[in-house]
Coordinates of C-alpha atoms in Angstrom, one line a residue:
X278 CA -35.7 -1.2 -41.8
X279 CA -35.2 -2.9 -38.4
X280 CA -33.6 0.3 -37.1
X281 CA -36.0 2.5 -38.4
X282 CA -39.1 0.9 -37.6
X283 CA -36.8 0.6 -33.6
X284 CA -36.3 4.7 -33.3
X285 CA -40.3 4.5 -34.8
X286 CA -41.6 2.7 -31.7
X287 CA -39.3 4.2 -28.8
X288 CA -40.9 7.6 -30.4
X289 CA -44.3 6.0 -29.7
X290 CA -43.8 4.2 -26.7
X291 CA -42.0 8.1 -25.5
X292 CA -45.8 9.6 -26.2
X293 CA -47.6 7.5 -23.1
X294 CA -45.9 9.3 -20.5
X295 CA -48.3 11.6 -20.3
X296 CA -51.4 9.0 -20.4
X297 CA -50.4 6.5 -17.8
X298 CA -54.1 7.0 -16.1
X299 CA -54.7 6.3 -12.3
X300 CA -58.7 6.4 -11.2
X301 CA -60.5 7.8 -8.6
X302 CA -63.1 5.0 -6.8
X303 CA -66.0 6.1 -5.2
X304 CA -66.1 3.8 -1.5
X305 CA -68.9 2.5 0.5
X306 CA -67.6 4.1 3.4
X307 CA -69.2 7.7 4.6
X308 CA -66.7 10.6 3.2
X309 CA -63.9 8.3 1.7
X310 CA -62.3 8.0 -1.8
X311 CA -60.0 5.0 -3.1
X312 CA -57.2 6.1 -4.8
X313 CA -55.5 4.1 -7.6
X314 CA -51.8 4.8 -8.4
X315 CA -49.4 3.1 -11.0
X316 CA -46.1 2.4 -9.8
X317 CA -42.9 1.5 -11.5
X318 CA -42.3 -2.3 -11.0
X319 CA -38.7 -1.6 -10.1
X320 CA -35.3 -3.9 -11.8
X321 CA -37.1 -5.6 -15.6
X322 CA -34.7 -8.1 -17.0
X323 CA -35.3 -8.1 -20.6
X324 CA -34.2 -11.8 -22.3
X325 CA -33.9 -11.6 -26.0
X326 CA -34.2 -14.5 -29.1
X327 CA -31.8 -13.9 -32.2
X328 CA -34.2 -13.8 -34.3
X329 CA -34.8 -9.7 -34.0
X330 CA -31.8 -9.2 -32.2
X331 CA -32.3 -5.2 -32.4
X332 CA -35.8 -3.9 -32.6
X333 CA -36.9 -6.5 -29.4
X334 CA -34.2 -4.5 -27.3
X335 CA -36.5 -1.6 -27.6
X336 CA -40.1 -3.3 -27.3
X337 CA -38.2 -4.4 -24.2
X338 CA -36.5 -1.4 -22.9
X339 CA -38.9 1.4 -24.2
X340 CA -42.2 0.2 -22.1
X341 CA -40.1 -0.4 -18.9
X342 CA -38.4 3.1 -19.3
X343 CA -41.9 4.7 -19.7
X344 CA -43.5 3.3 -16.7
X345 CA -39.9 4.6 -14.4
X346 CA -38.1 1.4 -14.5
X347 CA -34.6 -0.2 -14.8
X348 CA -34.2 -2.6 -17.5
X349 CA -31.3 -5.2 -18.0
X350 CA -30.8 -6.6 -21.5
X351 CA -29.8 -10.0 -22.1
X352 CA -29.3 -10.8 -25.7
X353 CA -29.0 -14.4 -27.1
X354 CA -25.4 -15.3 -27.4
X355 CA -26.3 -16.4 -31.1
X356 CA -26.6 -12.0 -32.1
X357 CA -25.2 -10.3 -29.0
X358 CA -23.2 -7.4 -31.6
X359 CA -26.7 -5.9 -31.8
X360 CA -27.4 -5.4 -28.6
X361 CA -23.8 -4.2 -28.2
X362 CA -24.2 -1.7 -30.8
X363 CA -27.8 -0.2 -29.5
X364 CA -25.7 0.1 -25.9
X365 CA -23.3 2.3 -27.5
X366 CA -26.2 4.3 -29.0
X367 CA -27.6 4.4 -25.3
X368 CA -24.4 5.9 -24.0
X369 CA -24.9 8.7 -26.2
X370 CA -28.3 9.7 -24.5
X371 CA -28.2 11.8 -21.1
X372 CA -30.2 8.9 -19.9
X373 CA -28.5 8.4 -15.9
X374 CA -26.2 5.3 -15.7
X375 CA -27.7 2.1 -14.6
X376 CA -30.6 2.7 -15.9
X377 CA -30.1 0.7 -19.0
X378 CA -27.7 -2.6 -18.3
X379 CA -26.6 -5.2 -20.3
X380 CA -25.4 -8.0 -19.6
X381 CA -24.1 -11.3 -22.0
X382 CA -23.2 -14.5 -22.0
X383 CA -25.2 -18.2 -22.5
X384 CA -27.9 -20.0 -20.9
X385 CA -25.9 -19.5 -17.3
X386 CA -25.9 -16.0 -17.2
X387 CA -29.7 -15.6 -17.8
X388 CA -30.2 -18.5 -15.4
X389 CA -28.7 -16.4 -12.7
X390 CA -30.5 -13.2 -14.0
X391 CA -33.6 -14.9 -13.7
X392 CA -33.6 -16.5 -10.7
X393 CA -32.1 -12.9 -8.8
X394 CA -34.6 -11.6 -6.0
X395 CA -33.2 -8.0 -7.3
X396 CA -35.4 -8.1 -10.7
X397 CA -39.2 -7.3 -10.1
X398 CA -40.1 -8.5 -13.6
X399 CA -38.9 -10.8 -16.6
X400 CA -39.9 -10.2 -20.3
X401 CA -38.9 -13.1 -22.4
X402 CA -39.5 -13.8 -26.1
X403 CA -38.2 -17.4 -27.5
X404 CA -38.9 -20.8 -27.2
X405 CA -41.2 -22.7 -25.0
X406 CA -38.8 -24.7 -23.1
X407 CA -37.0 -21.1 -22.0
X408 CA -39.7 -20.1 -20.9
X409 CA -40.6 -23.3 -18.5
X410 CA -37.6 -22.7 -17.3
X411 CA -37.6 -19.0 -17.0
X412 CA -40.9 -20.0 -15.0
X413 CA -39.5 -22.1 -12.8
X414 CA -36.2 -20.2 -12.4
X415 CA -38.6 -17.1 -11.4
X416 CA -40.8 -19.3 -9.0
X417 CA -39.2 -19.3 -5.7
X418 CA -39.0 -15.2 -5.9
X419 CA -42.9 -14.8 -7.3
X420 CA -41.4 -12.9 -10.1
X421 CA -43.7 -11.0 -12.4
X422 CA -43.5 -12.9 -16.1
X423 CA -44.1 -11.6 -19.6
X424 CA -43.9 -14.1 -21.9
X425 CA -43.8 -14.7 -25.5
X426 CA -43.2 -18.2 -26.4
X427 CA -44.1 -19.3 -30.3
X428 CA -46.3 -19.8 -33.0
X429 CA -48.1 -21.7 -35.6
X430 CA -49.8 -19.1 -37.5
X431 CA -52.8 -20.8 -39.3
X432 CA -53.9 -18.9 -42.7
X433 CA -57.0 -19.8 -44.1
X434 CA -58.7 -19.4 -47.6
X435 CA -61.9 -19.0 -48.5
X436 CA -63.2 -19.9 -52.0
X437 CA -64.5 -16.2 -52.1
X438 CA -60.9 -14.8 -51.5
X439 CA -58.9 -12.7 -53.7
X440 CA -56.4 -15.0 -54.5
X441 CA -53.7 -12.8 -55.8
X442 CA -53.8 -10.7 -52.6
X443 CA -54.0 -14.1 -50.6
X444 CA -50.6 -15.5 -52.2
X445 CA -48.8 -12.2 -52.2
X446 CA -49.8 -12.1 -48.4
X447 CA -48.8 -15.4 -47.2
X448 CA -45.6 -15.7 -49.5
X449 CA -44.8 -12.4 -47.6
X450 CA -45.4 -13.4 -44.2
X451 CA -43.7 -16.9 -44.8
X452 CA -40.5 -15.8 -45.5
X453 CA -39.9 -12.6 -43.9
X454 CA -36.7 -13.0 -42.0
X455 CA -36.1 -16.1 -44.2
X456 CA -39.3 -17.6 -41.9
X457 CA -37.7 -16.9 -38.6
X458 CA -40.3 -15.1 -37.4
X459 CA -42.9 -16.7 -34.4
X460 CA -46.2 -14.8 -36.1
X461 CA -45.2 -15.8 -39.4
X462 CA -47.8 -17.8 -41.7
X463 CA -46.8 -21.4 -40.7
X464 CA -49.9 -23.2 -42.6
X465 CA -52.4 -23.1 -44.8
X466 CA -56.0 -24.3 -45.4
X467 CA -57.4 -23.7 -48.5
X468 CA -61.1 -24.4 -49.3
X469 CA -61.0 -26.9 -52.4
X470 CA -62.8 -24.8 -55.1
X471 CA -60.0 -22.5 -55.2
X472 CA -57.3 -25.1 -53.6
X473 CA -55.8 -26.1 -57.0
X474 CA -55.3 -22.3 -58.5
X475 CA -53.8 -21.3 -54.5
X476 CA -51.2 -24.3 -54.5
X477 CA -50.2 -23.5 -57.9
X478 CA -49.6 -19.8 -57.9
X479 CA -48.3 -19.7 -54.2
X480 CA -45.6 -22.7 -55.4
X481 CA -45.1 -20.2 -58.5
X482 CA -44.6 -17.3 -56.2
X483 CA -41.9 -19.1 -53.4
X484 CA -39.9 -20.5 -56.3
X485 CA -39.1 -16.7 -57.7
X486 CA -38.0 -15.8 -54.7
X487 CA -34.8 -14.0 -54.5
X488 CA -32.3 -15.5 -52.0
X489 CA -28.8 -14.8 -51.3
X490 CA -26.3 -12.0 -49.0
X491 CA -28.6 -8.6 -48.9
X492 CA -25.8 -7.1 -47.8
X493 CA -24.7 -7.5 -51.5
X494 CA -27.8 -7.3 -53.4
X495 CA -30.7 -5.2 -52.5
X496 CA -33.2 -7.1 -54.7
X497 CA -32.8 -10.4 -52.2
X498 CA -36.1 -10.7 -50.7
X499 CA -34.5 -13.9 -48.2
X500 CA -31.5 -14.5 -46.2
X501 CA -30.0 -17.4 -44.3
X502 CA -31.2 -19.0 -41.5
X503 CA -29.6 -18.6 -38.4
X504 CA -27.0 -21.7 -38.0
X505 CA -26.3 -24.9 -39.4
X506 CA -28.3 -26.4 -36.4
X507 CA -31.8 -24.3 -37.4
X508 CA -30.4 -25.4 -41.0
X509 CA -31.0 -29.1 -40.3
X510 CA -34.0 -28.8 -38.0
X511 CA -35.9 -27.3 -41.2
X512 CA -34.5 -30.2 -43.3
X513 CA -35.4 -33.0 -40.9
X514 CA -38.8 -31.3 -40.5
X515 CA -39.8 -31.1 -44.1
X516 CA -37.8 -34.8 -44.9
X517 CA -40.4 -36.0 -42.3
X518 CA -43.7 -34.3 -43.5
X519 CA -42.7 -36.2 -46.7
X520 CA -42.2 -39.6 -45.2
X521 CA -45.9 -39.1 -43.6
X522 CA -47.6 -38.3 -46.8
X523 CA -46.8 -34.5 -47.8
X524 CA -46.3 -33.9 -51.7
X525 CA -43.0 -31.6 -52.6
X526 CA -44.5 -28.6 -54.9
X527 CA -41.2 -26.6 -55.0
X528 CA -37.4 -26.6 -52.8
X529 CA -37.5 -29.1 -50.1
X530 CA -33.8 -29.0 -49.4
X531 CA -31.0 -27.2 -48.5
X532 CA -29.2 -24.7 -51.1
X533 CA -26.5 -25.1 -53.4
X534 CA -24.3 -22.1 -52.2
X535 CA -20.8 -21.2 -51.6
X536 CA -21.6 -19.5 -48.0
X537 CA -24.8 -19.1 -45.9
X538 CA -27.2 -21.5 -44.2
X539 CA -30.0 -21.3 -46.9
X540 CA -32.8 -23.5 -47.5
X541 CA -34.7 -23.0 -50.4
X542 CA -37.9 -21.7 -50.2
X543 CA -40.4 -24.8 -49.9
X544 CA -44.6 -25.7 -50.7
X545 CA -45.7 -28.8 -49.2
X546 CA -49.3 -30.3 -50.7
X547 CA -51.7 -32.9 -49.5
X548 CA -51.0 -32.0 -45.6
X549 CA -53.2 -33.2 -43.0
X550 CA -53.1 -32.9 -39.1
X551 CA -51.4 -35.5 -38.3
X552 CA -48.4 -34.3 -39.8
X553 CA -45.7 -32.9 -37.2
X554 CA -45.5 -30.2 -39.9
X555 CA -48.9 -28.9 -39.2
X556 CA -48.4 -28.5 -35.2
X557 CA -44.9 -27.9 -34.5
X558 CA -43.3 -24.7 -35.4
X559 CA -40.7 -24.8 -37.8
X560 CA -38.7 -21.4 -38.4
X561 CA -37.7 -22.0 -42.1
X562 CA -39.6 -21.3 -45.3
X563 CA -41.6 -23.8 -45.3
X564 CA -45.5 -23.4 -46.2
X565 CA -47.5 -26.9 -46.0
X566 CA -51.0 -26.9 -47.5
X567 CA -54.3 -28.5 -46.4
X568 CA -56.9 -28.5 -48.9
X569 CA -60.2 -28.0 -46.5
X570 CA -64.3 -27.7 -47.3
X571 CA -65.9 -25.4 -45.2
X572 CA -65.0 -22.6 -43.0
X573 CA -66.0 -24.7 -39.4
X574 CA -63.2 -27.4 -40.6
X575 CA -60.6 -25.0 -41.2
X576 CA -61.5 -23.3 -38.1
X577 CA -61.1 -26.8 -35.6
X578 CA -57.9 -28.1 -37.7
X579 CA -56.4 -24.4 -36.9
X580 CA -57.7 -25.0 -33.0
X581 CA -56.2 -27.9 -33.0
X582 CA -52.5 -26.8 -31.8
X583 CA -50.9 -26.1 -29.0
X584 CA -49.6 -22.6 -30.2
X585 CA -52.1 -19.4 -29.8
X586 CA -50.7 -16.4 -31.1
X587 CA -51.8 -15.3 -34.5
X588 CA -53.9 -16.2 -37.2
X589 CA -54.9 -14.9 -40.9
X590 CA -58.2 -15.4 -42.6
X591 CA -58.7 -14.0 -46.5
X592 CA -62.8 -13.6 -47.4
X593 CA -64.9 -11.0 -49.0
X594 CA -67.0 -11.8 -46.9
X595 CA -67.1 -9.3 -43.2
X596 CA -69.5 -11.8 -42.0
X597 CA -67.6 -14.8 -42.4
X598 CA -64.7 -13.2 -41.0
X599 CA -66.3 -11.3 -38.3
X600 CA -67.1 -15.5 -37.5
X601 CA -63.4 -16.5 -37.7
X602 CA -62.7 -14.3 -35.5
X603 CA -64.6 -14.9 -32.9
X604 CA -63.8 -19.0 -33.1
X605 CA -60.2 -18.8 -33.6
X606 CA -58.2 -19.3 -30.2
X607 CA -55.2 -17.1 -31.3
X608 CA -54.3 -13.6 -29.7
X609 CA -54.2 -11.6 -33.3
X610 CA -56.3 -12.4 -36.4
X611 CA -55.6 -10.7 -39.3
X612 CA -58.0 -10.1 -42.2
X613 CA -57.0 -10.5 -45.8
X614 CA -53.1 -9.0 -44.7
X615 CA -50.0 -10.4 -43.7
X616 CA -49.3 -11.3 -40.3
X617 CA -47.4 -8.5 -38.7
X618 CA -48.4 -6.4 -35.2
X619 CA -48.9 -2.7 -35.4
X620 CA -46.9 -1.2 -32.8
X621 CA -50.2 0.8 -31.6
X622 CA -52.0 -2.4 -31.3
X623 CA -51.5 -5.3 -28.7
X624 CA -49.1 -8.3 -29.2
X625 CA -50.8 -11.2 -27.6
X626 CA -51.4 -14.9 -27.4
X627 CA -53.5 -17.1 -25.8
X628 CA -52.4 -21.0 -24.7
X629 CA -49.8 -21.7 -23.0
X630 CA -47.6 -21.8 -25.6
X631 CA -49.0 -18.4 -27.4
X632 CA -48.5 -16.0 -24.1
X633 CA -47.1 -12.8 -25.0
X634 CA -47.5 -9.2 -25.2
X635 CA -45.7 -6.0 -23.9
X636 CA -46.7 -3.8 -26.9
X637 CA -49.1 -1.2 -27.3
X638 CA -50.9 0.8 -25.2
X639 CA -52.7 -2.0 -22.8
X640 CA -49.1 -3.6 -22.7
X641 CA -47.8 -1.0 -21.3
X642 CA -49.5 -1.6 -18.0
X643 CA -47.7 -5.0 -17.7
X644 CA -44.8 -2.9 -16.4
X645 CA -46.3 -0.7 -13.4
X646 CA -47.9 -2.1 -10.4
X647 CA -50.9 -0.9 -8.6
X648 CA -51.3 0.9 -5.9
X649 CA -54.5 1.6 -3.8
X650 CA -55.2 4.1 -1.6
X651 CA -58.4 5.0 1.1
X652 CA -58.5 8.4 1.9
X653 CA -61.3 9.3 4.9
X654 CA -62.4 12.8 4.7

């Protein structure tokens, strides 16, 4: 799927060669015309998370290709094979050499990428930290920054929502990439006439789910998480949400399995904000619940987070959502569907800790400069 949906995007991103769009400005001055021109930024370094270890090479490489730039790859030393393996695939092309680099290797190696005069522009997705200190790496050069740097995807539903599609929705966007994902649904607030029927079907709903090797079974809808260390982050995470009040609906540990870091698929009642749970990100399958009364209260409690890059809301009603949207301080909203970016649309945040976006047609721009010209006649 990753691969497909990777040759599906370069395919896209290929088609806006032809509409990168200059403009002609009418002056003040007597007989003179201003000239706007988009230029390649020059040397991109691309820094990559492990989390989509293939498909983020080419949201990376395929904008920065476009626009006429170079692009060097750094892939997390957690899943650098992938990275290696779409190389390969590069060296196949006609593209001419040194125009797609890679280069591996730990938190040293993107240090010194980062901090090179030679690279015009850094994209980075991962963690907010990396990303101060991408910043601060890149500050002494003025470096161009695109960065994508978390999430803690609110979901809210309304006692008007269609509650099968509402579960189905947030089960699915919980624990795709076994909840590894930074636009995941990360919590819930449920309005309390349907709040009982929602915890009890979603708990239903996360405790079928299929986990295991899907390199051995094609019906395993979850895989392990990343390491033993993201293992016990998801453990101590949920063991604390229960020591401040949370009530275990279903998992809550880690699996009973031979091989794999696997924790099982958990729903956490009787949250409130000032759990940890609900404001710090926590890549695991984890869903806590808030039970909520009206639409302004789930609105501030999912303001209320440092974190700004998507959102869900499930209503039958457009007005109500049409109000969601324009309240909620998160760069994506999605209405009554999981959380997951079309590649023709615009992966954004807002916040500091929500900044992100190279996708899609306006992202494209991130990667050419501007030049202006005044032409007297």
């Amino acid at each position: 799927m990753e691969v497909s949906f990777t040759a599906d995007y370069i395919d896209y991103m290929s088609e806006w060669t032809r509409r990168i769009e200059g403009e002609i400005i009418t002056s003040d001055r007597q007989d003179e015309n201003i000239f706007l021109f988009r230029k390649p930024i020059g040397v991109v370094a691309g820094i990559l998370p492990w989390n989509f270890p293939f498909f983020l090479i080419a949201r990376k490489m395929a904008p920065a290709l476009v626009t006429g730039n170079t692009i060097v790859i750094k892939p997390s030393e957690e899943t650098p094979n992938n990275c290696f393996e779409f190389a390969k695939l590069v060296a196949e092309t006609d593209l001419p050499d040194g125009v797609f680099n890679v280069v591996s290797g730990k938190g040293n190696v993107g240090a010194a990428l980062t901090s090179s005069p030679k690279v015009d522009m850094i994209s980075f997705t991962g963690s907010v930290k990396t990303g101060e200190n991408i910043m601060a790496s890149a500050a002494p050069n003025i470096t161009k920054l695109n960065l994508e740097l978390g999430g803690k995807a609110p979901a809210i539903v309304l006692d008007d929502a269609d509650i099968e599609l509402a579960v189905k929705a947030i089960r699915d966007s919980r624990i795709i990439n076994s909840g590894q994902v930074c636009n995941c649904a990360e919590r819930v607030y449920v309005q309390r006439g349907v709040a009982e029927e929602f915890i009890a079907r979603i708990t239903a709903e996360m405790k079928e789910t299929r986990f295991g090797d899907p390199l051995k079974d094609d019906s395993i809808e979850m895989g392990p998480l990343v390491n033993r260390q993201g293992l016990e982050k998801v453990r101590d995470s949920v063991e604390t949400a229960l020591a401040q009040g949370a009530k275990l609906e279903c998992g809550g540990g880690i699996a009973d399995t031979p091989t794999g870091h696997y924790f099982l698929p958990t729903v956490l009642s009787g949250c409130d904000m000032s759990m940890d749970i609900m404001k710090q990100e926590t890549f695991g399958p984890v869903l806590p619940i808030q039970i909520v009364d009206t639409l302004d209260e789930a609105i501030a409690f999912s303001n209320d987070c440092e974190y700004g890059l998507t959102s869900s809301i499930y209503t039958k009603d457009l007005s109500k959502a049409i109000r969601a949207v324009k309240r909620l301080e998160f760069g994506e909203t999605y209405i009554n569907r999981e959380n997951f970016e079309a590649m023709q649309g615009f992966h954004a945040g807002v916040r500091k800790s929500g900044i992100g976006g190279a996708d899609g047609k306006h992202g494209l721009y991130e990667y050419l400069s501007t030049q202006v010209v005044y032409m007297q006649s």
